[in-house]
């Protein structure tokens, strides 16, 4: 089986380590992975800012970049949700494009969802003797309904004990984080409190955007707790996004 | 304009007491909602039905309004349409002035907040008094409600007590019970003397012309029953087609609002006082307010009209939890407020609220009718002119349209990042608007080699196979509860007790003794009672007469004598009634007003005794509706579901009983 990796702009530009881990894990699971060169950003920042024209243009660009018939795997709940739910909405009035968007939506999977539900694998032989806090990111949980899959994958890590953090937004919200920074920071602080009060030694998740907010907060607070994308843990990496 | 919300949110964040109260609201209400839903295994299906009921109404609003209008006219309720706030206020004012009222008793209605009714009444020299405890406090402080359900959410017990001392000259401590007692006696006077009562409406039923009021304190019942004139004010969109549809809504609204299976009182009002009715307003009016709703119904934001004002999205929203209701500067706050305010009151003033969200979706998850609030917020954002950050995003989008430009931008950013990062760590200070990020958290440096440069060749799959997962077993759906008669009666008792009611089971032959005995146990000196409409009440009344125990069967004369009569009935410590039915799933009694079946014994006294027969216990409201049929329900001028004593948690979520209605409910269950 061949899959195309839609890495997302954040992983590509800020956290290539996460992308490498994703490739490694997928290869271990028995699939061939390739990186379509045309990909950039799914357009979610533009859509969230209310700029539909720009979002539409980037949706069309992404449709083009991921034109091959292979399954698309995305290491982000938020960008998967954009492709699966918001692309068909954005292109609802253009029958030809809508058809393409639906076809893409049907073959696009979030990373953990793809492993557990499609490949039926969860045990990668990784070992990490830590208390891991799983942060259920909002679009992954509520937009895609993906929750048991990452938890199942974390269960497969030898020596780790996993605690699911309460499903409250970390306060990232894209542009929200710099347009409403005080509220964003308060929400982050609540997330950090939950982490501190439960003795968690590492925060795992499936969205680097949220993890960037959380690790940014942990670092600023002088905490030694770090974040990691689920793929990094499955690939046996150390804690820390980078 | 974004700044206005941000500025007010900043103030809210800097106020530790407000933060404590907001946290408490979120924690208590969320927990209560989740527990209430756990007890409702079919909630998913019910929510789907509720959504399609509301969608159907909004899609064919004109037709349902016509049907509703016809029924109202047949039932003798005088209905008028108001296109906007000014027209609504004028229509209400005309009625109030026609009756030369200088005082108006109000029960909480966000719609009257929306149209600014109190200011309009005051400008005409009329004094409106809010009788919902939280709303009363907010009115005394000349503030706006901080939450559509819990107006005084932002105030501590101490604040409220201080307000009572300062504004009313009351001498009381910082104690919720004392505050309650003070409000009860002061507002009882308002109920008794106001010539006009104004309420909102939770749902109108098109098929029957029903006005449904959902309350806990009992003030809504007072306002709709005691003053000679009742004016109900309702948004045109708050309709459901049938009583069965209403039953679906009633299962969801209180559970999502406060976590209650049902509120203490649900009134189904159909008519003004009719010949033979022992009480009730001689005139009932309904003002149907449009105020932007029909225009909204033809836009993509029509979905926001599905809202049933339960407040669950406010309680679930992490932004509301930090910023509080006043930050929205609108009568409708929280996620739904950020959609409704620009939709109803204009983008110019409220379009910026579209940004008061991370689009986390907790609102939709909490919404009983599944409104896609994040989607609607995106629509609002799309209609607002992008600000400087938007222009930056436009540049970003242009860059991202070409992998070459994107790669070039990555290189530039990586170079910039290397200059900003301290050694190998994260960046602690970013320039320009991005400084808002680094005020509060570190930012990762851009990768010097992005992923695209690292993955030039496809990665081959590994040879070794990983162990495959067993497909998980799907849990079979829980079997529906059978609802055997005994089981129904046990559930009725358990539910009513959980609500703070008492249940005394007795056989027919001993019932009268037990009731009379209870009067002595309570130390009651007199009784307000239904007439001898059924054998047990007949026997009780006969016994009491023999013993010379004072009993009054209330009958309110019209005009000024009526006010005096109600005042006298209000002095009775105990009321005795029958009930047409009991509902097992909510522990409710159904009382239908009418000849010799006054609603006052279940409303005015501190203690309400009620007789219900086990054969009249139905599994739920739907079951009872099926048994009696909607014409029976619509034939009652005023029908009420009573579930436990009157209650409020308006002050710091502290539950207290007996704010306006009875403090104690004792049900004699005849087997």
PDB file of C-alpha atoms in Angstrom, chain A residues 1 5 7 9 11-20 23-41 45-52 54-55 57-58 61 86 89 115-116 119-125 138-139 141-142 148 152 168-169 171-188 190 209 211-213 215-217 219-220 241-242, chain B residues 2 5-6 9-10 13 19 23 27 318-319 321-323 352 355-363 365 372 374-375 378-379 381-384 386-387 389-391 393-394 396-403 406 410 425-429 433-469 471-472:
ATOM      1  CA  UNK A   1       0.000   0.000   0.000  1.00  0.00           C
ATOM      2  CA  UNK A   5       1.825  12.251   3.518  1.00  0.00           C
ATOM      3  CA  UNK A   7       2.556  16.890   6.457  1.00  0.00           C
ATOM      4  CA  UNK A   9       2.657  23.535   7.055  1.00  0.00           C
ATOM      5  CA  UNK A  11       5.149  20.095  10.667  1.00  0.00           C
ATOM      6  CA  UNK A  12       6.923  20.897   7.421  1.00  0.00           C
ATOM      7  CA  UNK A  13       8.283  24.251   8.578  1.00  0.00           C
ATOM      8  CA  UNK A  14       8.603  23.998  12.359  1.00  0.00           C
ATOM      9  CA  UNK A  15       8.609  20.332  13.335  1.00  0.00           C
ATOM     10  CA  UNK A  16      10.104  18.206  10.522  1.00  0.00           C
ATOM     11  CA  UNK A  17      11.113  15.772  13.281  1.00  0.00           C
ATOM     12  CA  UNK A  18       7.446  14.922  13.697  1.00  0.00           C
ATOM     13  CA  UNK A  19       7.080  14.305   9.965  1.00  0.00           C
ATOM     14  CA  UNK A  20      10.094  11.987   9.953  1.00  0.00           C
ATOM     15  CA  UNK A  23       7.095   8.291   7.982  1.00  0.00           C
ATOM     16  CA  UNK A  24       9.055   5.863  10.119  1.00  0.00           C
ATOM     17  CA  UNK A  25       5.966   4.602  11.936  1.00  0.00           C
ATOM     18  CA  UNK A  26       3.963   4.223   8.738  1.00  0.00           C
ATOM     19  CA  UNK A  27       6.825   2.311   7.113  1.00  0.00           C
ATOM     20  CA  UNK A  28       6.962   0.068  10.152  1.00  0.00           C
ATOM     21  CA  UNK A  29       3.257  -0.549   9.731  1.00  0.00           C
ATOM     22  CA  UNK A  30       3.986  -1.855   6.244  1.00  0.00           C
ATOM     23  CA  UNK A  31       3.070   1.022   3.962  1.00  0.00           C
ATOM     24  CA  UNK A  32       5.140   2.976   1.453  1.00  0.00           C
ATOM     25  CA  UNK A  33       5.093   6.722   2.162  1.00  0.00           C
ATOM     26  CA  UNK A  34       5.781   9.577  -0.210  1.00  0.00           C
ATOM     27  CA  UNK A  35       5.679  13.354   0.105  1.00  0.00           C
ATOM     28  CA  UNK A  36       3.759  15.156  -2.675  1.00  0.00           C
ATOM     29  CA  UNK A  37       5.940  18.134  -3.526  1.00  0.00           C
ATOM     30  CA  UNK A  38       3.166  20.595  -4.374  1.00  0.00           C
ATOM     31  CA  UNK A  39       1.716  20.646  -0.850  1.00  0.00           C
ATOM     32  CA  UNK A  40       1.912  23.742   1.328  1.00  0.00           C
ATOM     33  CA  UNK A  41      -0.906  24.711   3.689  1.00  0.00           C
ATOM     34  CA  UNK A  45      -5.758  29.841   8.826  1.00  0.00           C
ATOM     35  CA  UNK A  46      -7.465  31.775   6.016  1.00  0.00           C
ATOM     36  CA  UNK A  47     -10.821  30.078   6.588  1.00  0.00           C
ATOM     37  CA  UNK A  48     -10.636  30.737  10.322  1.00  0.00           C
ATOM     38  CA  UNK A  49      -9.932  34.391   9.641  1.00  0.00           C
ATOM     39  CA  UNK A  50     -13.083  34.556   7.538  1.00  0.00           C
ATOM     40  CA  UNK A  51     -11.163  34.803   4.266  1.00  0.00           C
ATOM     41  CA  UNK A  52     -13.132  32.337   2.210  1.00  0.00           C
ATOM     42  CA  UNK A  54      -8.139  32.637   0.035  1.00  0.00           C
ATOM     43  CA  UNK A  55      -9.235  29.458   1.797  1.00  0.00           C
ATOM     44  CA  UNK A  57      -7.766  28.978  -3.437  1.00  0.00           C
ATOM     45  CA  UNK A  58      -5.633  26.959  -1.014  1.00  0.00           C
ATOM     46  CA  UNK A  61      -4.171  24.090  -4.513  1.00  0.00           C
ATOM     47  CA  UNK A  86     -14.692  22.161   5.386  1.00  0.00           C
ATOM     48  CA  UNK A  89     -18.447  23.156   2.341  1.00  0.00           C
ATOM     49  CA  UNK A 115      -3.197   3.194  12.022  1.00  0.00           C
ATOM     50  CA  UNK A 116      -5.890   1.823  14.299  1.00  0.00           C
ATOM     51  CA  UNK A 119      -4.269  -0.737   9.212  1.00  0.00           C
ATOM     52  CA  UNK A 120      -5.475  -2.348  12.466  1.00  0.00           C
ATOM     53  CA  UNK A 121      -2.115  -1.938  14.147  1.00  0.00           C
ATOM     54  CA  UNK A 122      -1.291  -0.360  17.501  1.00  0.00           C
ATOM     55  CA  UNK A 123       1.735  -2.082  18.989  1.00  0.00           C
ATOM     56  CA  UNK A 124       4.983  -0.660  17.642  1.00  0.00           C
ATOM     57  CA  UNK A 125       7.301  -2.056  20.272  1.00  0.00           C
ATOM     58  CA  UNK A 138     -10.653  19.788  19.911  1.00  0.00           C
ATOM     59  CA  UNK A 139     -10.969  19.211  16.181  1.00  0.00           C
ATOM     60  CA  UNK A 141     -12.078  14.814  19.255  1.00  0.00           C
ATOM     61  CA  UNK A 142     -15.192  16.757  18.279  1.00  0.00           C
ATOM     62  CA  UNK A 148      -9.907   5.820  21.458  1.00  0.00           C
ATOM     63  CA  UNK A 152      -4.991   2.625  22.104  1.00  0.00           C
ATOM     64  CA  UNK A 168     -10.764  21.367  27.230  1.00  0.00           C
ATOM     65  CA  UNK A 169      -9.314  23.647  24.614  1.00  0.00           C
ATOM     66  CA  UNK A 171      -6.389  28.108  24.021  1.00  0.00           C
ATOM     67  CA  UNK A 172      -4.403  27.957  20.781  1.00  0.00           C
ATOM     68  CA  UNK A 173      -7.168  28.608  18.240  1.00  0.00           C
ATOM     69  CA  UNK A 174      -4.823  29.816  15.456  1.00  0.00           C
ATOM     70  CA  UNK A 175      -5.001  33.601  15.137  1.00  0.00           C
ATOM     71  CA  UNK A 176      -6.974  33.629  18.385  1.00  0.00           C
ATOM     72  CA  UNK A 177      -3.681  33.061  20.202  1.00  0.00           C
ATOM     73  CA  UNK A 178      -2.386  36.456  19.132  1.00  0.00           C
ATOM     74  CA  UNK A 179      -5.665  38.327  18.748  1.00  0.00           C
ATOM     75  CA  UNK A 180      -6.983  37.387  22.190  1.00  0.00           C
ATOM     76  CA  UNK A 181      -3.669  36.580  23.887  1.00  0.00           C
ATOM     77  CA  UNK A 182      -4.843  37.160  27.463  1.00  0.00           C
ATOM     78  CA  UNK A 183      -7.744  34.713  27.137  1.00  0.00           C
ATOM     79  CA  UNK A 184      -5.548  32.262  25.237  1.00  0.00           C
ATOM     80  CA  UNK A 185      -2.966  32.478  28.023  1.00  0.00           C
ATOM     81  CA  UNK A 186      -5.597  31.870  30.708  1.00  0.00           C
ATOM     82  CA  UNK A 187      -6.824  28.785  28.865  1.00  0.00           C
ATOM     83  CA  UNK A 188      -3.236  27.610  28.490  1.00  0.00           C
ATOM     84  CA  UNK A 190      -5.682  25.965  32.996  1.00  0.00           C
ATOM     85  CA  UNK A 209      -0.445  23.365  16.912  1.00  0.00           C
ATOM     86  CA  UNK A 211       1.360  20.965  21.487  1.00  0.00           C
ATOM     87  CA  UNK A 212       3.324  24.045  20.390  1.00  0.00           C
ATOM     88  CA  UNK A 213       1.071  26.194  22.579  1.00  0.00           C
ATOM     89  CA  UNK A 215       5.170  23.233  25.240  1.00  0.00           C
ATOM     90  CA  UNK A 216       5.628  26.986  24.711  1.00  0.00           C
ATOM     91  CA  UNK A 217       3.781  27.495  27.981  1.00  0.00           C
ATOM     92  CA  UNK A 219       9.003  26.180  28.718  1.00  0.00           C
ATOM     93  CA  UNK A 220       8.006  29.709  29.689  1.00  0.00           C
ATOM     94  CA  UNK A 241       8.666  18.375  19.879  1.00  0.00           C
ATOM     95  CA  UNK A 242      11.982  19.308  18.317  1.00  0.00           C
TER      96      UNK A 242
ATOM     97  CA  UNK B   2     -11.969  43.286  18.595  1.00  0.00           C
ATOM     98  CA  UNK B   5     -14.147  42.446  23.776  1.00  0.00           C
ATOM     99  CA  UNK B   6     -10.468  41.897  24.524  1.00  0.00           C
ATOM    100  CA  UNK B   9     -12.151  40.180  28.934  1.00  0.00           C
ATOM    101  CA  UNK B  10      -8.888  41.480  30.344  1.00  0.00           C
ATOM    102  CA  UNK B  13      -9.462  37.986  33.984  1.00  0.00           C
ATOM    103  CA  UNK B  19     -13.059  34.181  37.898  1.00  0.00           C
ATOM    104  CA  UNK B  23     -15.287  28.622  37.231  1.00  0.00           C
ATOM    105  CA  UNK B  27     -17.938  23.241  36.747  1.00  0.00           C
ATOM    106  CA  UNK B 318     -13.832  28.158  27.668  1.00  0.00           C
ATOM    107  CA  UNK B 319     -13.925  31.754  26.412  1.00  0.00           C
ATOM    108  CA  UNK B 321     -15.463  30.997  31.375  1.00  0.00           C
ATOM    109  CA  UNK B 322     -12.616  33.527  31.211  1.00  0.00           C
ATOM    110  CA  UNK B 323     -14.374  36.598  29.832  1.00  0.00           C
ATOM    111  CA  UNK B 352     -16.118  41.350  16.193  1.00  0.00           C
ATOM    112  CA  UNK B 355     -13.424  36.219  16.995  1.00  0.00           C
ATOM    113  CA  UNK B 356     -14.321  35.425  20.594  1.00  0.00           C
ATOM    114  CA  UNK B 357     -13.777  31.716  19.979  1.00  0.00           C
ATOM    115  CA  UNK B 358     -11.097  29.123  19.328  1.00  0.00           C
ATOM    116  CA  UNK B 359     -13.689  27.121  17.331  1.00  0.00           C
ATOM    117  CA  UNK B 360     -13.126  24.300  19.798  1.00  0.00           C
ATOM    118  CA  UNK B 361     -16.675  22.992  19.307  1.00  0.00           C
ATOM    119  CA  UNK B 362     -17.507  22.537  23.000  1.00  0.00           C
ATOM    120  CA  UNK B 363     -20.609  24.657  22.288  1.00  0.00           C
ATOM    121  CA  UNK B 365     -21.229  19.354  21.748  1.00  0.00           C
ATOM    122  CA  UNK B 372     -23.026  24.290  14.350  1.00  0.00           C
ATOM    123  CA  UNK B 374     -18.242  27.208  14.957  1.00  0.00           C
ATOM    124  CA  UNK B 375     -19.561  27.118  11.388  1.00  0.00           C
ATOM    125  CA  UNK B 378     -16.882  31.402  10.531  1.00  0.00           C
ATOM    126  CA  UNK B 379     -19.751  33.006   8.588  1.00  0.00           C
ATOM    127  CA  UNK B 381     -15.896  36.276  10.457  1.00  0.00           C
ATOM    128  CA  UNK B 382     -16.320  36.093   6.683  1.00  0.00           C
ATOM    129  CA  UNK B 383     -18.619  39.096   6.744  1.00  0.00           C
ATOM    130  CA  UNK B 384     -16.275  41.304   8.742  1.00  0.00           C
ATOM    131  CA  UNK B 386     -10.200  41.604   7.776  1.00  0.00           C
ATOM    132  CA  UNK B 387      -7.937  43.730   9.936  1.00  0.00           C
ATOM    133  CA  UNK B 389      -3.618  40.374  10.665  1.00  0.00           C
ATOM    134  CA  UNK B 390      -5.982  39.450   7.876  1.00  0.00           C
ATOM    135  CA  UNK B 391      -3.824  41.299   5.406  1.00  0.00           C
ATOM    136  CA  UNK B 393      -2.817  36.124   6.101  1.00  0.00           C
ATOM    137  CA  UNK B 394      -3.606  37.237   2.572  1.00  0.00           C
ATOM    138  CA  UNK B 396       0.620  34.041   3.563  1.00  0.00           C
ATOM    139  CA  UNK B 397      -2.088  32.577   1.324  1.00  0.00           C
ATOM    140  CA  UNK B 398      -0.383  34.045  -1.736  1.00  0.00           C
ATOM    141  CA  UNK B 399       2.910  32.506  -0.647  1.00  0.00           C
ATOM    142  CA  UNK B 400       1.280  29.128   0.029  1.00  0.00           C
ATOM    143  CA  UNK B 401      -0.211  28.970  -3.445  1.00  0.00           C
ATOM    144  CA  UNK B 402       3.253  28.176  -4.793  1.00  0.00           C
ATOM    145  CA  UNK B 403       5.611  25.557  -3.358  1.00  0.00           C
ATOM    146  CA  UNK B 406       6.632  28.586   0.231  1.00  0.00           C
ATOM    147  CA  UNK B 410      10.561  28.824   4.999  1.00  0.00           C
ATOM    148  CA  UNK B 425      16.227  26.909  22.614  1.00  0.00           C
ATOM    149  CA  UNK B 426      12.839  28.289  21.741  1.00  0.00           C
ATOM    150  CA  UNK B 427      12.261  31.960  20.902  1.00  0.00           C
ATOM    151  CA  UNK B 428      11.268  34.135  23.848  1.00  0.00           C
ATOM    152  CA  UNK B 429      10.556  37.322  21.955  1.00  0.00           C
ATOM    153  CA  UNK B 433       2.022  41.351  16.146  1.00  0.00           C
ATOM    154  CA  UNK B 434       3.666  38.011  16.965  1.00  0.00           C
ATOM    155  CA  UNK B 435       4.953  39.580  20.181  1.00  0.00           C
ATOM    156  CA  UNK B 436       1.476  38.797  21.547  1.00  0.00           C
ATOM    157  CA  UNK B 437       2.495  35.126  21.378  1.00  0.00           C
ATOM    158  CA  UNK B 438       5.766  35.527  23.213  1.00  0.00           C
ATOM    159  CA  UNK B 439       4.256  37.713  25.951  1.00  0.00           C
ATOM    160  CA  UNK B 440       2.880  34.501  27.355  1.00  0.00           C
ATOM    161  CA  UNK B 441       4.780  31.523  25.880  1.00  0.00           C
ATOM    162  CA  UNK B 442       7.887  30.564  23.926  1.00  0.00           C
ATOM    163  CA  UNK B 443       7.810  29.934  20.194  1.00  0.00           C
ATOM    164  CA  UNK B 444       9.708  27.183  18.380  1.00  0.00           C
ATOM    165  CA  UNK B 445      12.378  28.219  15.884  1.00  0.00           C
ATOM    166  CA  UNK B 446      11.753  27.352  12.231  1.00  0.00           C
ATOM    167  CA  UNK B 447      13.575  24.284  11.018  1.00  0.00           C
ATOM    168  CA  UNK B 448      16.718  25.017   9.046  1.00  0.00           C
ATOM    169  CA  UNK B 449      15.835  22.007   6.874  1.00  0.00           C
ATOM    170  CA  UNK B 450      12.060  21.669   6.445  1.00  0.00           C
ATOM    171  CA  UNK B 451      10.468  18.285   6.036  1.00  0.00           C
ATOM    172  CA  UNK B 452      10.167  18.731   2.271  1.00  0.00           C
ATOM    173  CA  UNK B 453      13.961  18.829   1.982  1.00  0.00           C
ATOM    174  CA  UNK B 454      14.337  15.765   4.168  1.00  0.00           C
ATOM    175  CA  UNK B 455      11.874  13.549   2.292  1.00  0.00           C
ATOM    176  CA  UNK B 456      13.057  13.594  -1.266  1.00  0.00           C
ATOM    177  CA  UNK B 457      12.495   9.875  -1.821  1.00  0.00           C
ATOM    178  CA  UNK B 458       9.559   7.657  -0.912  1.00  0.00           C
ATOM    179  CA  UNK B 459      10.106   5.565   2.213  1.00  0.00           C
ATOM    180  CA  UNK B 460       9.897   1.795   1.639  1.00  0.00           C
ATOM    181  CA  UNK B 461       7.703  -0.290   3.939  1.00  0.00           C
ATOM    182  CA  UNK B 462       9.285  -2.532   6.554  1.00  0.00           C
ATOM    183  CA  UNK B 463       9.425  -6.281   5.846  1.00  0.00           C
ATOM    184  CA  UNK B 464       8.260  -7.448   9.303  1.00  0.00           C
ATOM    185  CA  UNK B 465       4.549  -7.546   9.948  1.00  0.00           C
ATOM    186  CA  UNK B 466       3.168  -5.922  13.119  1.00  0.00           C
ATOM    187  CA  UNK B 467       0.569  -7.773  15.232  1.00  0.00           C
ATOM    188  CA  UNK B 468      -2.947  -7.016  14.029  1.00  0.00           C
ATOM    189  CA  UNK B 469      -5.718  -5.773  16.358  1.00  0.00           C
ATOM    190  CA  UNK B 471     -11.936  -5.960  15.934  1.00  0.00           C
ATOM    191  CA  UNK B 472     -13.621  -4.617  19.069  1.00  0.00           C
TER     192      UNK B 472
END
